[in-house]
C-alpha cells in the first residue's frame, strides 16, 4: 500500500505543545499551512531530543567555513510562538523520526513515522499490514527551526519540578523520596 505523506514545504506554524497537567501531559507536534493542520503525538523524550538535535544541526552549520546560509544563533523575536495548540485531532503516534538538512532550500527536514502495528503487537496478521501507512514530512527554514527548538525546550521544561534530594518528579498531590541505596 502506498504511504500517505503529510507534507509541509513552507509551514505557517510548526510547534510542540501539550494537553493535560504536568505528570499526565500528552505531547503533540502540530504543523499548519493555510487551513491544513496535522497533529501527531510524541513522547516527552522525543520532543526534548528533537529540540536538541535541531539546535546541534543549526550550530554546526554556523561553524562551516564559507557557509552561505544565514543561520541565527538565537530565536528571531518575530518567530516566537507561545500560542496554544490549535484544534487537536491526532493523526498518529510517532515512532521513528529523522532529521536532516536540505542545502538547496536552506531548511531543516523532519520526518515522523507512526508506531507500526508490528511495533505495538508482534502477533499481527498479514491483513493488518495491508492498511495504508502514513508519515509527516516538514521542511523548516532556519529561523523557524530555531524558534521551534526554543519553544520545545520550554514546553518540556514546564513539567513537574524535580526533587532536590532524589531527583524524581514531584507530583502536585505530594512526593515520597526514594533515596538511592548506598
Coordinates of C-alpha atoms in Angstrom, one line a residue:
X1 CA 0.0 0.0 0.0
X2 CA 1.4 3.5 -0.8
X3 CA 2.5 5.8 2.0
X4 CA 0.3 8.8 2.6
X5 CA 2.7 11.7 3.1
X6 CA 1.5 14.8 5.1
X7 CA 4.0 17.2 3.6
X8 CA 4.7 20.8 4.6
X9 CA 7.3 22.6 2.5
X10 CA 6.9 26.1 4.0
X11 CA 4.6 25.7 7.0
X12 CA 2.9 28.7 8.6
X13 CA 3.3 27.1 12.0
X14 CA 5.2 24.2 13.4
X15 CA 5.2 23.7 17.2
X16 CA 5.3 21.2 20.0
X17 CA 2.6 21.6 22.6
X18 CA 0.9 19.6 25.3
X19 CA -2.6 18.8 26.6
X20 CA -3.0 17.8 30.3
X21 CA -1.5 18.5 33.6
X22 CA 2.2 18.0 34.4
X23 CA 2.8 14.4 35.1
X24 CA -0.1 13.4 32.8
X25 CA 0.6 15.5 29.7
X26 CA 0.4 14.3 26.1
X27 CA 2.9 15.9 23.8
X28 CA 2.0 16.8 20.2
X29 CA 3.8 18.0 17.2
X30 CA 1.5 20.2 15.2
X31 CA 2.1 21.7 11.7
X32 CA -0.2 24.1 9.8
X33 CA -0.1 25.6 6.3
X34 CA -3.2 27.6 5.5
X35 CA -6.1 25.5 6.6
X36 CA -4.2 22.2 6.6
X37 CA -3.3 21.1 10.1
X38 CA -1.7 17.8 11.0
X39 CA -1.1 16.8 14.6
X40 CA 0.9 13.8 15.7
X41 CA 1.5 12.5 19.3
X42 CA 5.0 12.0 20.5
X43 CA 6.8 11.3 23.8
X44 CA 8.4 13.9 26.0
X45 CA 11.8 12.4 25.4
X46 CA 11.3 12.5 21.6
X47 CA 10.4 16.2 22.0
X48 CA 13.5 17.0 24.0
X49 CA 15.8 15.1 21.7
X50 CA 14.2 16.8 18.6
X51 CA 14.9 20.3 20.0
X52 CA 18.5 19.3 21.0
X53 CA 19.3 17.8 17.6
X54 CA 17.8 20.7 15.6
X55 CA 20.0 23.1 17.6
X56 CA 23.0 20.9 17.0
X57 CA 22.4 21.0 13.3
X58 CA 22.0 24.7 13.2
X59 CA 25.0 25.3 15.5
X60 CA 27.1 23.1 13.3
X61 CA 26.1 25.0 10.1
X62 CA 27.2 28.2 11.7
X63 CA 30.8 26.8 12.1
X64 CA 31.1 25.7 8.5
X65 CA 33.7 27.8 6.7
X66 CA 32.2 29.7 3.8
X67 CA 28.6 28.9 4.9
X68 CA 26.3 30.7 2.5
X69 CA 23.3 30.3 4.9
X70 CA 22.3 32.9 7.4
X71 CA 21.7 30.8 10.5
X72 CA 20.5 32.7 13.5
X73 CA 22.3 32.0 16.8
X74 CA 19.2 32.8 18.8
X75 CA 15.4 32.8 18.2
X76 CA 14.3 35.6 16.0
X77 CA 11.7 37.6 18.0
X78 CA 9.2 37.7 15.2
X79 CA 9.1 33.9 15.1
X80 CA 8.4 33.3 18.8
X81 CA 5.1 31.4 19.1
X82 CA 3.7 30.9 22.6
X83 CA 0.1 30.2 21.5
X84 CA -1.8 27.1 22.4
X85 CA -2.2 24.2 20.1
X86 CA -5.0 24.6 17.6
X87 CA -7.7 22.0 17.4
X88 CA -6.1 18.7 18.1
X89 CA -7.0 15.7 16.0
X90 CA -4.3 13.1 16.4
X91 CA -3.2 11.7 13.1
X92 CA -0.9 9.0 14.6
X93 CA 1.5 8.4 17.4
X94 CA 5.1 8.9 16.4
X95 CA 7.6 6.1 16.4
X96 CA 10.8 6.7 14.4
X97 CA 11.9 10.2 13.5
X98 CA 14.6 11.6 11.3
X99 CA 16.2 15.0 10.9
X100 CA 18.3 16.3 8.1
X101 CA 19.4 19.4 6.2
X102 CA 18.5 20.4 2.7
X103 CA 21.0 22.9 1.4
X104 CA 19.0 23.6 -1.8
X105 CA 16.2 25.2 0.3
X106 CA 18.2 26.0 3.5
X107 CA 15.7 24.1 5.6
X108 CA 15.8 21.5 8.4
X109 CA 13.9 18.4 7.2
X110 CA 11.9 16.5 9.8
X111 CA 10.3 13.1 9.1
X112 CA 8.0 11.4 11.6
X113 CA 6.7 7.9 11.1
X114 CA 3.9 6.2 13.1
X115 CA 4.4 3.4 15.5
X116 CA 3.6 0.4 13.4
X117 CA 1.2 -2.3 14.4
X118 CA 4.2 -4.6 14.3
X119 CA 6.0 -2.4 16.9
X120 CA 2.9 -2.4 19.1
X121 CA 2.0 -6.1 18.7
X122 CA 4.2 -8.8 17.4
X123 CA 1.1 -11.0 16.8
X124 CA -0.1 -9.1 13.7
X125 CA -1.5 -10.9 10.8
X126 CA -1.0 -10.0 7.1
X127 CA -4.4 -8.4 6.8
X128 CA -3.4 -5.6 9.2
X129 CA -0.2 -4.9 7.2
X130 CA -2.4 -4.0 4.2
X131 CA -3.5 -0.8 5.9
X132 CA -2.3 2.4 4.5
X133 CA 0.8 3.8 6.1
X134 CA 1.5 7.5 6.6
X135 CA 4.2 9.9 7.6
X136 CA 4.8 13.5 8.3
X137 CA 7.4 15.5 6.3
X138 CA 8.1 19.0 7.4
X139 CA 10.7 21.4 6.0
X140 CA 11.5 24.3 8.3
X141 CA 13.5 27.4 7.4
X142 CA 16.4 28.0 9.8
X143 CA 14.7 30.8 11.8
X144 CA 11.6 28.7 12.2
X145 CA 13.7 25.7 13.3
X146 CA 15.5 27.8 15.9
X147 CA 12.1 29.1 17.3
X148 CA 10.7 25.6 17.2
X149 CA 13.7 24.2 19.3
X150 CA 13.4 27.0 21.9
X151 CA 9.7 26.6 22.4
X152 CA 10.0 22.8 22.6
X153 CA 12.7 23.1 25.3
X154 CA 10.4 25.4 27.2
X155 CA 7.4 23.0 26.9
X156 CA 9.5 20.0 28.0
X157 CA 10.9 22.0 31.0
X158 CA 7.4 23.1 32.1
X159 CA 6.7 19.8 33.6
X160 CA 6.8 18.7 37.2
X161 CA 9.7 20.0 39.3
X162 CA 12.3 17.5 40.4
X163 CA 13.1 16.7 44.0
X164 CA 16.5 18.1 45.0
X165 CA 17.1 15.0 47.2
X166 CA 16.2 12.1 45.0
X167 CA 15.9 13.7 41.5
X168 CA 12.4 12.2 40.8
X169 CA 9.5 14.3 39.8
X170 CA 7.4 15.9 42.5
X171 CA 3.6 15.3 42.0
X172 CA 1.1 18.0 42.8
X173 CA -0.5 15.7 45.4
X174 CA 2.7 15.0 47.2
X175 CA 6.0 13.2 47.0
X176 CA 7.8 10.5 48.8
X177 CA 11.5 10.5 48.3
X178 CA 13.1 7.3 47.1
X179 CA 16.7 7.8 48.0
X180 CA 19.3 5.5 46.3
X181 CA 20.7 2.8 48.5
X182 CA 24.3 3.3 49.4

